[in-house]
């Protein structure tokens, strides 16, 4: 299994949307994808047809279950979802204490997802520093940092590069995606050029700004279904392919089947 964290020092840059859209894109490449929401906003589930009013989630039970696999919800998309769920302050505190104090238990809880090399666990993190990010980083995930093509993202880049955002030991697995690239804006193009030069191979790609992304969310379908011809779909495929190259032992289901 490959664990991929989608995080950013900045809020509202599209982490949750990117997590969901990458899940759909990687699933189409033949992977078994599970998404896990580590953000108490509980918004990731909305991308998978689960209503906001649906209170069910894994966090309230997380500290009492040995394997979190048991709390997965299979959605009509075929993607398995660990929704955060509606929680009380006490439940969130208990969960954070668990994450902060028991890295072995977190590993155990996620171990049940370590089935085959075709399994991907994609984690959506809250904005900024979080107990969840520090805890997951101990498991050596691929860290995908979402940025925008703007001056605010440029401003936070040094803190990421200097190891102030992620725990230091993720530097070998640190990657970036630029979201909401707007080619009509000179500023967006200029900042993107700067980011490309500065980030080099750690930049996995960019996703164009396209209203189809928000429309797909409103329609409760994936952007792949809603706007198949959008540049966003190509962008996501490019990022997914770059991620796939980073999963050393991940073998495409199709390739394996072709060889059988
Ligand atoms: N490529 C895109 N084109 C157009 N709109 C986008 C794109 N990506 C994300 N959005 C929109 O940007 C808004 C913020 O997205 P999202 O909620 O995924 O951000 P986030 O980083 O998860 O936010 P938070 O920090 O609150 O968790 C949403 O309205 C979403 O539809
Ligand atoms: Mg989010």
PDB file of C-alpha atoms and ligand atoms in Angstrom:
ATOM      1  CA  UNK A   1       0.000   0.000   0.000  1.00  0.00           C
ATOM      2  CA  UNK A   2       1.060   3.553  -0.609  1.00  0.00           C
ATOM      3  CA  UNK A   3       0.086   6.265   1.843  1.00  0.00           C
ATOM      4  CA  UNK A   4      -0.306   9.707   0.262  1.00  0.00           C
ATOM      5  CA  UNK A   5      -0.953  12.826   2.368  1.00  0.00           C
ATOM      6  CA  UNK A   6      -2.421  15.946   0.800  1.00  0.00           C
ATOM      7  CA  UNK A   7      -1.551  18.924   2.989  1.00  0.00           C
ATOM      8  CA  UNK A   8      -0.691  22.605   2.893  1.00  0.00           C
ATOM      9  CA  UNK A   9       0.250  25.387   5.279  1.00  0.00           C
ATOM     10  CA  UNK A  10      -2.529  27.343   3.587  1.00  0.00           C
ATOM     11  CA  UNK A  11      -6.275  26.924   3.852  1.00  0.00           C
ATOM     12  CA  UNK A  12      -8.695  26.891   0.953  1.00  0.00           C
ATOM     13  CA  UNK A  13      -6.102  25.957  -1.680  1.00  0.00           C
ATOM     14  CA  UNK A  14      -7.998  22.857  -2.806  1.00  0.00           C
ATOM     15  CA  UNK A  15      -6.574  20.040  -0.670  1.00  0.00           C
ATOM     16  CA  UNK A  16      -9.893  18.268  -0.227  1.00  0.00           C
ATOM     17  CA  UNK A  17     -10.864  18.690  -3.871  1.00  0.00           C
ATOM     18  CA  UNK A  18      -7.441  17.466  -5.007  1.00  0.00           C
ATOM     19  CA  UNK A  19      -7.618  14.456  -2.680  1.00  0.00           C
ATOM     20  CA  UNK A  20     -10.999  13.464  -4.094  1.00  0.00           C
ATOM     21  CA  UNK A  21     -10.076  14.067  -7.723  1.00  0.00           C
ATOM     22  CA  UNK A  22      -6.805  12.168  -7.376  1.00  0.00           C
ATOM     23  CA  UNK A  23      -8.737   9.314  -5.784  1.00  0.00           C
ATOM     24  CA  UNK A  24     -11.016   9.110  -8.822  1.00  0.00           C
ATOM     25  CA  UNK A  25      -8.073   9.424 -11.227  1.00  0.00           C
ATOM     26  CA  UNK A  26      -5.950   6.783  -9.512  1.00  0.00           C
ATOM     27  CA  UNK A  27      -8.933   4.454  -9.295  1.00  0.00           C
ATOM     28  CA  UNK A  28      -9.307   4.759 -13.055  1.00  0.00           C
ATOM     29  CA  UNK A  29      -5.679   3.713 -13.387  1.00  0.00           C
ATOM     30  CA  UNK A  30      -6.560   0.450 -11.676  1.00  0.00           C
ATOM     31  CA  UNK A  31      -5.715   1.094  -8.039  1.00  0.00           C
ATOM     32  CA  UNK A  32      -7.891   0.244  -5.059  1.00  0.00           C
ATOM     33  CA  UNK A  33      -8.291   3.619  -3.434  1.00  0.00           C
ATOM     34  CA  UNK A  34      -9.355   4.456   0.106  1.00  0.00           C
ATOM     35  CA  UNK A  35      -9.623   8.083   1.234  1.00  0.00           C
ATOM     36  CA  UNK A  36      -9.340   9.177   4.852  1.00  0.00           C
ATOM     37  CA  UNK A  37     -10.474  12.543   6.171  1.00  0.00           C
ATOM     38  CA  UNK A  38      -8.284  13.929   8.953  1.00  0.00           C
ATOM     39  CA  UNK A  39     -10.052  17.296   8.998  1.00  0.00           C
ATOM     40  CA  UNK A  40     -12.907  17.919  11.422  1.00  0.00           C
ATOM     41  CA  UNK A  41     -14.669  19.974   8.718  1.00  0.00           C
ATOM     42  CA  UNK A  42     -15.791  16.496   7.554  1.00  0.00           C
ATOM     43  CA  UNK A  43     -16.003  17.744   3.963  1.00  0.00           C
ATOM     44  CA  UNK A  44     -14.198  15.027   2.016  1.00  0.00           C
ATOM     45  CA  UNK A  45     -17.227  12.725   2.094  1.00  0.00           C
ATOM     46  CA  UNK A  46     -19.233  15.281   0.069  1.00  0.00           C
ATOM     47  CA  UNK A  47     -17.116  14.375  -2.974  1.00  0.00           C
ATOM     48  CA  UNK A  48     -18.267  10.763  -2.675  1.00  0.00           C
ATOM     49  CA  UNK A  49     -22.023  11.203  -2.452  1.00  0.00           C
ATOM     50  CA  UNK A  50     -22.274  11.131   1.348  1.00  0.00           C
ATOM     51  CA  UNK A  51     -24.588  13.863   2.641  1.00  0.00           C
ATOM     52  CA  UNK A  52     -23.255  16.422   5.094  1.00  0.00           C
ATOM     53  CA  UNK A  53     -26.113  15.562   7.456  1.00  0.00           C
ATOM     54  CA  UNK A  54     -24.864  11.963   7.631  1.00  0.00           C
ATOM     55  CA  UNK A  55     -23.116  11.837  11.023  1.00  0.00           C
ATOM     56  CA  UNK A  56     -21.302   8.521  10.632  1.00  0.00           C
ATOM     57  CA  UNK A  57     -17.512   8.591  10.738  1.00  0.00           C
ATOM     58  CA  UNK A  58     -14.458   6.806  12.084  1.00  0.00           C
ATOM     59  CA  UNK A  59     -13.102   9.405  14.519  1.00  0.00           C
ATOM     60  CA  UNK A  60     -15.594   8.843  17.332  1.00  0.00           C
ATOM     61  CA  UNK A  61     -14.698   5.141  17.367  1.00  0.00           C
ATOM     62  CA  UNK A  62     -11.069   5.391  16.261  1.00  0.00           C
ATOM     63  CA  UNK A  63      -9.481   4.942  19.668  1.00  0.00           C
ATOM     64  CA  UNK A  64     -11.438   1.795  20.456  1.00  0.00           C
ATOM     65  CA  UNK A  65     -10.971  -0.024  17.150  1.00  0.00           C
ATOM     66  CA  UNK A  66      -7.802  -1.952  16.471  1.00  0.00           C
ATOM     67  CA  UNK A  67      -8.170  -1.749  12.679  1.00  0.00           C
ATOM     68  CA  UNK A  68      -9.770   1.240  11.028  1.00  0.00           C
ATOM     69  CA  UNK A  69     -10.496  -0.902   8.008  1.00  0.00           C
ATOM     70  CA  UNK A  70     -13.663  -2.023   9.789  1.00  0.00           C
ATOM     71  CA  UNK A  71     -15.049   1.523   9.657  1.00  0.00           C
ATOM     72  CA  UNK A  72     -14.654   2.076   5.926  1.00  0.00           C
ATOM     73  CA  UNK A  73     -17.733   3.015   3.898  1.00  0.00           C
ATOM     74  CA  UNK A  74     -17.873   1.682   0.386  1.00  0.00           C
ATOM     75  CA  UNK A  75     -19.417   4.295  -1.905  1.00  0.00           C
ATOM     76  CA  UNK A  76     -21.136   3.875  -5.262  1.00  0.00           C
ATOM     77  CA  UNK A  77     -17.941   5.143  -6.933  1.00  0.00           C
ATOM     78  CA  UNK A  78     -16.131   2.048  -5.655  1.00  0.00           C
ATOM     79  CA  UNK A  79     -13.834   4.264  -3.598  1.00  0.00           C
ATOM     80  CA  UNK A  80     -13.748   3.428   0.094  1.00  0.00           C
ATOM     81  CA  UNK A  81     -14.206   6.390   2.412  1.00  0.00           C
ATOM     82  CA  UNK A  82     -13.210   6.946   6.018  1.00  0.00           C
ATOM     83  CA  UNK A  83     -15.363   9.985   6.753  1.00  0.00           C
ATOM     84  CA  UNK A  84     -14.351  12.074   9.769  1.00  0.00           C
ATOM     85  CA  UNK A  85     -17.952  12.133  10.977  1.00  0.00           C
ATOM     86  CA  UNK A  86     -19.787  14.426  13.324  1.00  0.00           C
ATOM     87  CA  UNK A  87     -17.858  14.611  16.587  1.00  0.00           C
ATOM     88  CA  UNK A  88     -17.958  16.219  19.985  1.00  0.00           C
ATOM     89  CA  UNK A  89     -15.088  18.310  21.334  1.00  0.00           C
ATOM     90  CA  UNK A  90     -14.178  15.430  23.672  1.00  0.00           C
ATOM     91  CA  UNK A  91     -14.084  12.928  20.810  1.00  0.00           C
ATOM     92  CA  UNK A  92     -11.819  15.189  18.769  1.00  0.00           C
ATOM     93  CA  UNK A  93      -9.530  15.688  21.773  1.00  0.00           C
ATOM     94  CA  UNK A  94      -9.367  11.947  22.440  1.00  0.00           C
ATOM     95  CA  UNK A  95      -8.554  11.314  18.781  1.00  0.00           C
ATOM     96  CA  UNK A  96      -5.781  13.927  18.779  1.00  0.00           C
ATOM     97  CA  UNK A  97      -4.292  12.471  21.965  1.00  0.00           C
ATOM     98  CA  UNK A  98      -4.319   9.060  20.307  1.00  0.00           C
ATOM     99  CA  UNK A  99      -2.568  10.444  17.214  1.00  0.00           C
ATOM    100  CA  UNK A 100      -0.028  12.382  19.256  1.00  0.00           C
ATOM    101  CA  UNK A 101       0.839   9.724  21.806  1.00  0.00           C
ATOM    102  CA  UNK A 102       0.538   6.403  20.074  1.00  0.00           C
ATOM    103  CA  UNK A 103       2.291   6.165  16.694  1.00  0.00           C
ATOM    104  CA  UNK A 104       2.409   2.368  16.963  1.00  0.00           C
ATOM    105  CA  UNK A 105      -1.361   2.203  17.439  1.00  0.00           C
ATOM    106  CA  UNK A 106      -1.848   4.459  14.408  1.00  0.00           C
ATOM    107  CA  UNK A 107       0.332   2.136  12.372  1.00  0.00           C
ATOM    108  CA  UNK A 108      -1.721  -0.850  13.610  1.00  0.00           C
ATOM    109  CA  UNK A 109      -4.972   0.929  12.801  1.00  0.00           C
ATOM    110  CA  UNK A 110      -3.859   1.558   9.236  1.00  0.00           C
ATOM    111  CA  UNK A 111      -2.113  -1.783   8.807  1.00  0.00           C
ATOM    112  CA  UNK A 112      -5.293  -3.386   7.593  1.00  0.00           C
ATOM    113  CA  UNK A 113      -5.031  -1.199   4.479  1.00  0.00           C
ATOM    114  CA  UNK A 114      -1.602  -2.610   3.720  1.00  0.00           C
ATOM    115  CA  UNK A 115      -3.068  -5.359   1.562  1.00  0.00           C
ATOM    116  CA  UNK A 116      -1.346  -5.229  -1.791  1.00  0.00           C
ATOM    117  CA  UNK A 117       0.822  -2.872  -3.761  1.00  0.00           C
ATOM    118  CA  UNK A 118      -2.308  -1.801  -5.707  1.00  0.00           C
ATOM    119  CA  UNK A 119      -3.798  -0.266  -2.571  1.00  0.00           C
ATOM    120  CA  UNK A 120      -3.593   3.462  -2.046  1.00  0.00           C
ATOM    121  CA  UNK A 121      -4.625   5.324   1.086  1.00  0.00           C
ATOM    122  CA  UNK A 122      -5.099   9.018   0.306  1.00  0.00           C
ATOM    123  CA  UNK A 123      -5.295  11.307   3.333  1.00  0.00           C
ATOM    124  CA  UNK A 124      -6.873  14.765   3.340  1.00  0.00           C
ATOM    125  CA  UNK A 125      -5.304  16.937   6.039  1.00  0.00           C
ATOM    126  CA  UNK A 126      -6.613  20.087   7.706  1.00  0.00           C
ATOM    127  CA  UNK A 127      -4.976  23.413   6.749  1.00  0.00           C
ATOM    128  CA  UNK A 128      -1.726  24.315   8.490  1.00  0.00           C
ATOM    129  CA  UNK A 129       0.098  22.403  11.180  1.00  0.00           C
ATOM    130  CA  UNK A 130      -1.877  19.602  12.756  1.00  0.00           C
ATOM    131  CA  UNK A 131      -1.436  16.708  15.111  1.00  0.00           C
ATOM    132  CA  UNK A 132      -2.734  14.474  12.314  1.00  0.00           C
ATOM    133  CA  UNK A 133      -0.028  15.626   9.895  1.00  0.00           C
ATOM    134  CA  UNK A 134       2.754  15.056  12.415  1.00  0.00           C
ATOM    135  CA  UNK A 135       1.372  11.602  13.224  1.00  0.00           C
ATOM    136  CA  UNK A 136       0.937  10.470   9.602  1.00  0.00           C
ATOM    137  CA  UNK A 137       4.369  11.753   8.634  1.00  0.00           C
ATOM    138  CA  UNK A 138       5.895   9.220  11.032  1.00  0.00           C
ATOM    139  CA  UNK A 139       4.577   6.550   8.644  1.00  0.00           C
ATOM    140  CA  UNK A 140       6.731   7.932   5.778  1.00  0.00           C
ATOM    141  CA  UNK A 141       3.982   8.880   3.328  1.00  0.00           C
ATOM    142  CA  UNK A 142       4.338  10.611  -0.002  1.00  0.00           C
ATOM    143  CA  UNK A 143       3.598  14.222   0.986  1.00  0.00           C
ATOM    144  CA  UNK A 144       1.732  16.208  -1.657  1.00  0.00           C
ATOM    145  CA  UNK A 145       1.679  19.901  -0.812  1.00  0.00           C
ATOM    146  CA  UNK A 146      -1.091  21.924  -2.449  1.00  0.00           C
ATOM    147  CA  UNK A 147      -0.204  25.494  -3.378  1.00  0.00           C
ATOM    148  CA  UNK A 148      -1.839  28.192  -5.456  1.00  0.00           C
ATOM    149  CA  UNK A 149      -0.062  30.096  -8.176  1.00  0.00           C
ATOM    150  CA  UNK A 150      -0.027  33.309  -6.153  1.00  0.00           C
ATOM    151  CA  UNK A 151       2.248  35.452  -4.017  1.00  0.00           C
ATOM    152  CA  UNK A 152       0.867  34.048  -0.755  1.00  0.00           C
ATOM    153  CA  UNK A 153       1.976  30.545  -1.753  1.00  0.00           C
ATOM    154  CA  UNK A 154       5.403  31.857  -2.753  1.00  0.00           C
ATOM    155  CA  UNK A 155       5.635  33.486   0.661  1.00  0.00           C
ATOM    156  CA  UNK A 156       5.059  30.224   2.572  1.00  0.00           C
ATOM    157  CA  UNK A 157       7.398  28.151   0.418  1.00  0.00           C
ATOM    158  CA  UNK A 158      10.570  28.846   2.476  1.00  0.00           C
ATOM    159  CA  UNK A 159       8.891  27.555   5.628  1.00  0.00           C
ATOM    160  CA  UNK A 160       8.073  24.286   3.850  1.00  0.00           C
ATOM    161  CA  UNK A 161      11.524  23.952   2.307  1.00  0.00           C
ATOM    162  CA  UNK A 162      13.210  24.682   5.632  1.00  0.00           C
ATOM    163  CA  UNK A 163      11.290  21.869   7.328  1.00  0.00           C
ATOM    164  CA  UNK A 164       9.134  24.125   9.468  1.00  0.00           C
ATOM    165  CA  UNK A 165       5.835  22.791   8.133  1.00  0.00           C
ATOM    166  CA  UNK A 166       6.377  19.055   7.803  1.00  0.00           C
ATOM    167  CA  UNK A 167       8.396  17.103  10.318  1.00  0.00           C
ATOM    168  CA  UNK A 168      11.928  17.208   8.954  1.00  0.00           C
ATOM    169  CA  UNK A 169      12.213  13.576   7.994  1.00  0.00           C
ATOM    170  CA  UNK A 170       9.695  13.845   5.122  1.00  0.00           C
ATOM    171  CA  UNK A 171      12.057  15.869   2.954  1.00  0.00           C
ATOM    172  CA  UNK A 172      12.864  12.844   0.768  1.00  0.00           C
ATOM    173  CA  UNK A 173       9.170  12.358  -0.003  1.00  0.00           C
ATOM    174  CA  UNK A 174       8.109  15.970  -0.346  1.00  0.00           C
ATOM    175  CA  UNK A 175       6.148  16.927  -3.481  1.00  0.00           C
ATOM    176  CA  UNK A 176       3.991  19.789  -4.683  1.00  0.00           C
ATOM    177  CA  UNK A 177       0.920  20.452  -6.830  1.00  0.00           C
ATOM    178  CA  UNK A 178      -0.062  23.925  -7.979  1.00  0.00           C
ATOM    179  CA  UNK A 179      -3.837  24.232  -7.985  1.00  0.00           C
ATOM    180  CA  UNK A 180      -6.137  26.708  -9.717  1.00  0.00           C
ATOM    181  CA  UNK A 181      -3.590  27.738 -12.331  1.00  0.00           C
ATOM    182  CA  UNK A 182      -5.152  30.557 -14.365  1.00  0.00           C
ATOM    183  CA  UNK A 183      -3.387  31.041 -17.690  1.00  0.00           C
ATOM    184  CA  UNK A 184      -5.363  34.230 -18.394  1.00  0.00           C
ATOM    185  CA  UNK A 185      -3.665  35.898 -15.431  1.00  0.00           C
ATOM    186  CA  UNK A 186      -0.126  37.178 -15.941  1.00  0.00           C
ATOM    187  CA  UNK A 187       0.543  36.899 -12.217  1.00  0.00           C
ATOM    188  CA  UNK A 188      -0.610  33.286 -12.135  1.00  0.00           C
ATOM    189  CA  UNK A 189       1.619  32.437 -15.137  1.00  0.00           C
ATOM    190  CA  UNK A 190       4.639  34.252 -13.670  1.00  0.00           C
ATOM    191  CA  UNK A 191       4.328  32.652 -10.249  1.00  0.00           C
ATOM    192  CA  UNK A 192       3.891  29.242 -11.867  1.00  0.00           C
ATOM    193  CA  UNK A 193       7.112  29.724 -13.877  1.00  0.00           C
ATOM    194  CA  UNK A 194       8.940  30.652 -10.688  1.00  0.00           C
ATOM    195  CA  UNK A 195       7.524  27.644  -8.840  1.00  0.00           C
ATOM    196  CA  UNK A 196       8.453  25.306 -11.699  1.00  0.00           C
ATOM    197  CA  UNK A 197      12.024  26.506 -11.681  1.00  0.00           C
ATOM    198  CA  UNK A 198      12.340  26.428  -7.927  1.00  0.00           C
ATOM    199  CA  UNK A 199      10.622  23.093  -7.235  1.00  0.00           C
ATOM    200  CA  UNK A 200      12.030  21.126 -10.172  1.00  0.00           C
ATOM    201  CA  UNK A 201      11.156  17.419 -10.081  1.00  0.00           C
ATOM    202  CA  UNK A 202       9.310  17.768  -6.780  1.00  0.00           C
ATOM    203  CA  UNK A 203       6.523  19.593  -8.645  1.00  0.00           C
ATOM    204  CA  UNK A 204       4.128  16.829  -9.695  1.00  0.00           C
ATOM    205  CA  UNK A 205       2.061  19.129 -11.882  1.00  0.00           C
ATOM    206  CA  UNK A 206      -0.628  21.760 -11.854  1.00  0.00           C
ATOM    207  CA  UNK A 207      -4.422  21.819 -12.040  1.00  0.00           C
ATOM    208  CA  UNK A 208      -6.092  24.565 -14.060  1.00  0.00           C
ATOM    209  CA  UNK A 209      -8.743  26.742 -12.477  1.00  0.00           C
ATOM    210  CA  UNK A 210     -12.025  25.600 -13.952  1.00  0.00           C
ATOM    211  CA  UNK A 211     -15.594  26.177 -12.702  1.00  0.00           C
ATOM    212  CA  UNK A 212     -16.297  22.582 -13.710  1.00  0.00           C
ATOM    213  CA  UNK A 213     -14.461  21.534 -10.526  1.00  0.00           C
ATOM    214  CA  UNK A 214     -16.963  23.284  -8.242  1.00  0.00           C
ATOM    215  CA  UNK A 215     -19.876  22.279 -10.498  1.00  0.00           C
ATOM    216  CA  UNK A 216     -18.916  18.608 -10.195  1.00  0.00           C
ATOM    217  CA  UNK A 217     -18.905  18.984  -6.412  1.00  0.00           C
ATOM    218  CA  UNK A 218     -22.349  20.597  -6.466  1.00  0.00           C
ATOM    219  CA  UNK A 219     -23.652  17.816  -8.713  1.00  0.00           C
ATOM    220  CA  UNK A 220     -22.112  15.167  -6.421  1.00  0.00           C
ATOM    221  CA  UNK A 221     -20.195  13.548  -9.260  1.00  0.00           C
ATOM    222  CA  UNK A 222     -16.510  13.426 -10.064  1.00  0.00           C
ATOM    223  CA  UNK A 223     -15.021  16.021 -12.389  1.00  0.00           C
ATOM    224  CA  UNK A 224     -13.955  13.087 -14.581  1.00  0.00           C
ATOM    225  CA  UNK A 225     -17.637  12.350 -15.147  1.00  0.00           C
ATOM    226  CA  UNK A 226     -18.824  15.947 -15.275  1.00  0.00           C
ATOM    227  CA  UNK A 227     -16.236  17.488 -17.583  1.00  0.00           C
ATOM    228  CA  UNK A 228     -14.327  14.745 -19.319  1.00  0.00           C
ATOM    229  CA  UNK A 229     -12.885  17.139 -21.911  1.00  0.00           C
ATOM    230  CA  UNK A 230     -11.704  19.710 -19.340  1.00  0.00           C
ATOM    231  CA  UNK A 231      -7.968  20.387 -19.117  1.00  0.00           C
ATOM    232  CA  UNK A 232      -8.349  19.555 -15.426  1.00  0.00           C
ATOM    233  CA  UNK A 233      -8.770  15.864 -16.300  1.00  0.00           C
ATOM    234  CA  UNK A 234      -5.456  15.865 -18.192  1.00  0.00           C
ATOM    235  CA  UNK A 235      -3.815  17.722 -15.333  1.00  0.00           C
ATOM    236  CA  UNK A 236      -5.004  15.113 -12.845  1.00  0.00           C
ATOM    237  CA  UNK A 237      -3.831  12.278 -15.061  1.00  0.00           C
ATOM    238  CA  UNK A 238      -0.386  13.839 -15.305  1.00  0.00           C
ATOM    239  CA  UNK A 239      -0.158  14.197 -11.522  1.00  0.00           C
ATOM    240  CA  UNK A 240      -1.430  10.645 -11.027  1.00  0.00           C
ATOM    241  CA  UNK A 241       1.204   9.314 -13.431  1.00  0.00           C
ATOM    242  CA  UNK A 242       3.945  11.190 -11.628  1.00  0.00           C
ATOM    243  CA  UNK A 243       2.692   9.773  -8.336  1.00  0.00           C
ATOM    244  CA  UNK A 244       2.608   6.273  -9.814  1.00  0.00           C
ATOM    245  CA  UNK A 245       6.271   6.574 -10.753  1.00  0.00           C
ATOM    246  CA  UNK A 246       6.996   7.338  -7.115  1.00  0.00           C
ATOM    247  CA  UNK A 247       5.277   4.221  -5.832  1.00  0.00           C
ATOM    248  CA  UNK A 248       8.200   1.868  -6.190  1.00  0.00           C
ATOM    249  CA  UNK A 249       6.405  -1.397  -5.644  1.00  0.00           C
ATOM    250  CA  UNK A 250       2.999  -0.389  -6.955  1.00  0.00           C
ATOM    251  CA  UNK A 251       2.004  -2.504  -9.905  1.00  0.00           C
ATOM    252  CA  UNK A 252      -0.901  -1.520 -12.102  1.00  0.00           C
ATOM    253  CA  UNK A 253      -3.748  -3.981 -11.932  1.00  0.00           C
ATOM    254  CA  UNK A 254      -4.075  -3.881 -15.722  1.00  0.00           C
ATOM    255  CA  UNK A 255      -0.411  -4.701 -16.237  1.00  0.00           C
ATOM    256  CA  UNK A 256      -0.602  -7.596 -13.813  1.00  0.00           C
ATOM    257  CA  UNK A 257      -3.780  -8.887 -15.412  1.00  0.00           C
ATOM    258  CA  UNK A 258      -2.262  -8.599 -18.868  1.00  0.00           C
ATOM    259  CA  UNK A 259       0.609 -10.816 -17.720  1.00  0.00           C
ATOM    260  CA  UNK A 260      -1.643 -13.465 -16.173  1.00  0.00           C
TER     261      UNK A 260
HETATM  262  N1  LIG B   1      -8.909  23.555  -9.893  1.00  0.00           N
HETATM  263  C1  LIG B   1      -9.954  24.233  -9.384  1.00  0.00           C
HETATM  264  N2  LIG B   1     -10.683  25.070 -10.153  1.00  0.00           N
HETATM  265  C2  LIG B   1     -11.705  25.770  -9.641  1.00  0.00           C
HETATM  266  N3  LIG B   1     -12.098  25.699  -8.346  1.00  0.00           N
HETATM  267  C3  LIG B   1     -11.408  24.889  -7.534  1.00  0.00           C
HETATM  268  C4  LIG B   1     -10.309  24.101  -7.987  1.00  0.00           C
HETATM  269  N4  LIG B   1      -9.834  23.388  -6.936  1.00  0.00           N
HETATM  270  C5  LIG B   1     -10.593  23.715  -5.884  1.00  0.00           C
HETATM  271  N5  LIG B   1     -11.549  24.609  -6.223  1.00  0.00           N
HETATM  272  C6  LIG B   1     -12.552  25.219  -5.332  1.00  0.00           C
HETATM  273  O1  LIG B   1     -11.856  25.888  -4.290  1.00  0.00           O
HETATM  274  C7  LIG B   1     -12.607  25.839  -3.079  1.00  0.00           C
HETATM  275  C8  LIG B   1     -11.738  25.328  -1.946  1.00  0.00           C
HETATM  276  O2  LIG B   1     -11.446  23.951  -2.206  1.00  0.00           O
HETATM  277  P1  LIG B   1     -11.191  22.907  -1.021  1.00  0.00           P
HETATM  278  O3  LIG B   1     -12.314  22.930  -0.042  1.00  0.00           O
HETATM  279  O4  LIG B   1     -10.858  21.624  -1.667  1.00  0.00           O
HETATM  280  O5  LIG B   1      -9.912  23.555  -0.347  1.00  0.00           O
HETATM  281  P2  LIG B   1      -9.142  23.061   0.981  1.00  0.00           P
HETATM  282  O6  LIG B   1      -7.717  23.405   0.809  1.00  0.00           O
HETATM  283  O7  LIG B   1      -9.472  21.642   1.258  1.00  0.00           O
HETATM  284  O8  LIG B   1      -9.829  23.990   2.085  1.00  0.00           O
HETATM  285  P3  LIG B   1      -9.590  23.864   3.691  1.00  0.00           P
HETATM  286  O9  LIG B   1      -8.245  24.490   3.961  1.00  0.00           O
HETATM  287  O10 LIG B   1     -10.730  24.645   4.269  1.00  0.00           O
HETATM  288  O11 LIG B   1      -9.616  22.408   4.032  1.00  0.00           O
HETATM  289  C9  LIG B   1     -13.825  24.963  -3.381  1.00  0.00           C
HETATM  290  O12 LIG B   1     -14.925  25.806  -3.656  1.00  0.00           O
HETATM  291  C10 LIG B   1     -13.427  24.192  -4.628  1.00  0.00           C
HETATM  292  O13 LIG B   1     -14.545  23.827  -5.429  1.00  0.00           O
HETATM  293 MG1  LIG B   2     -10.147  20.749   3.023  1.00  0.00          MG
END
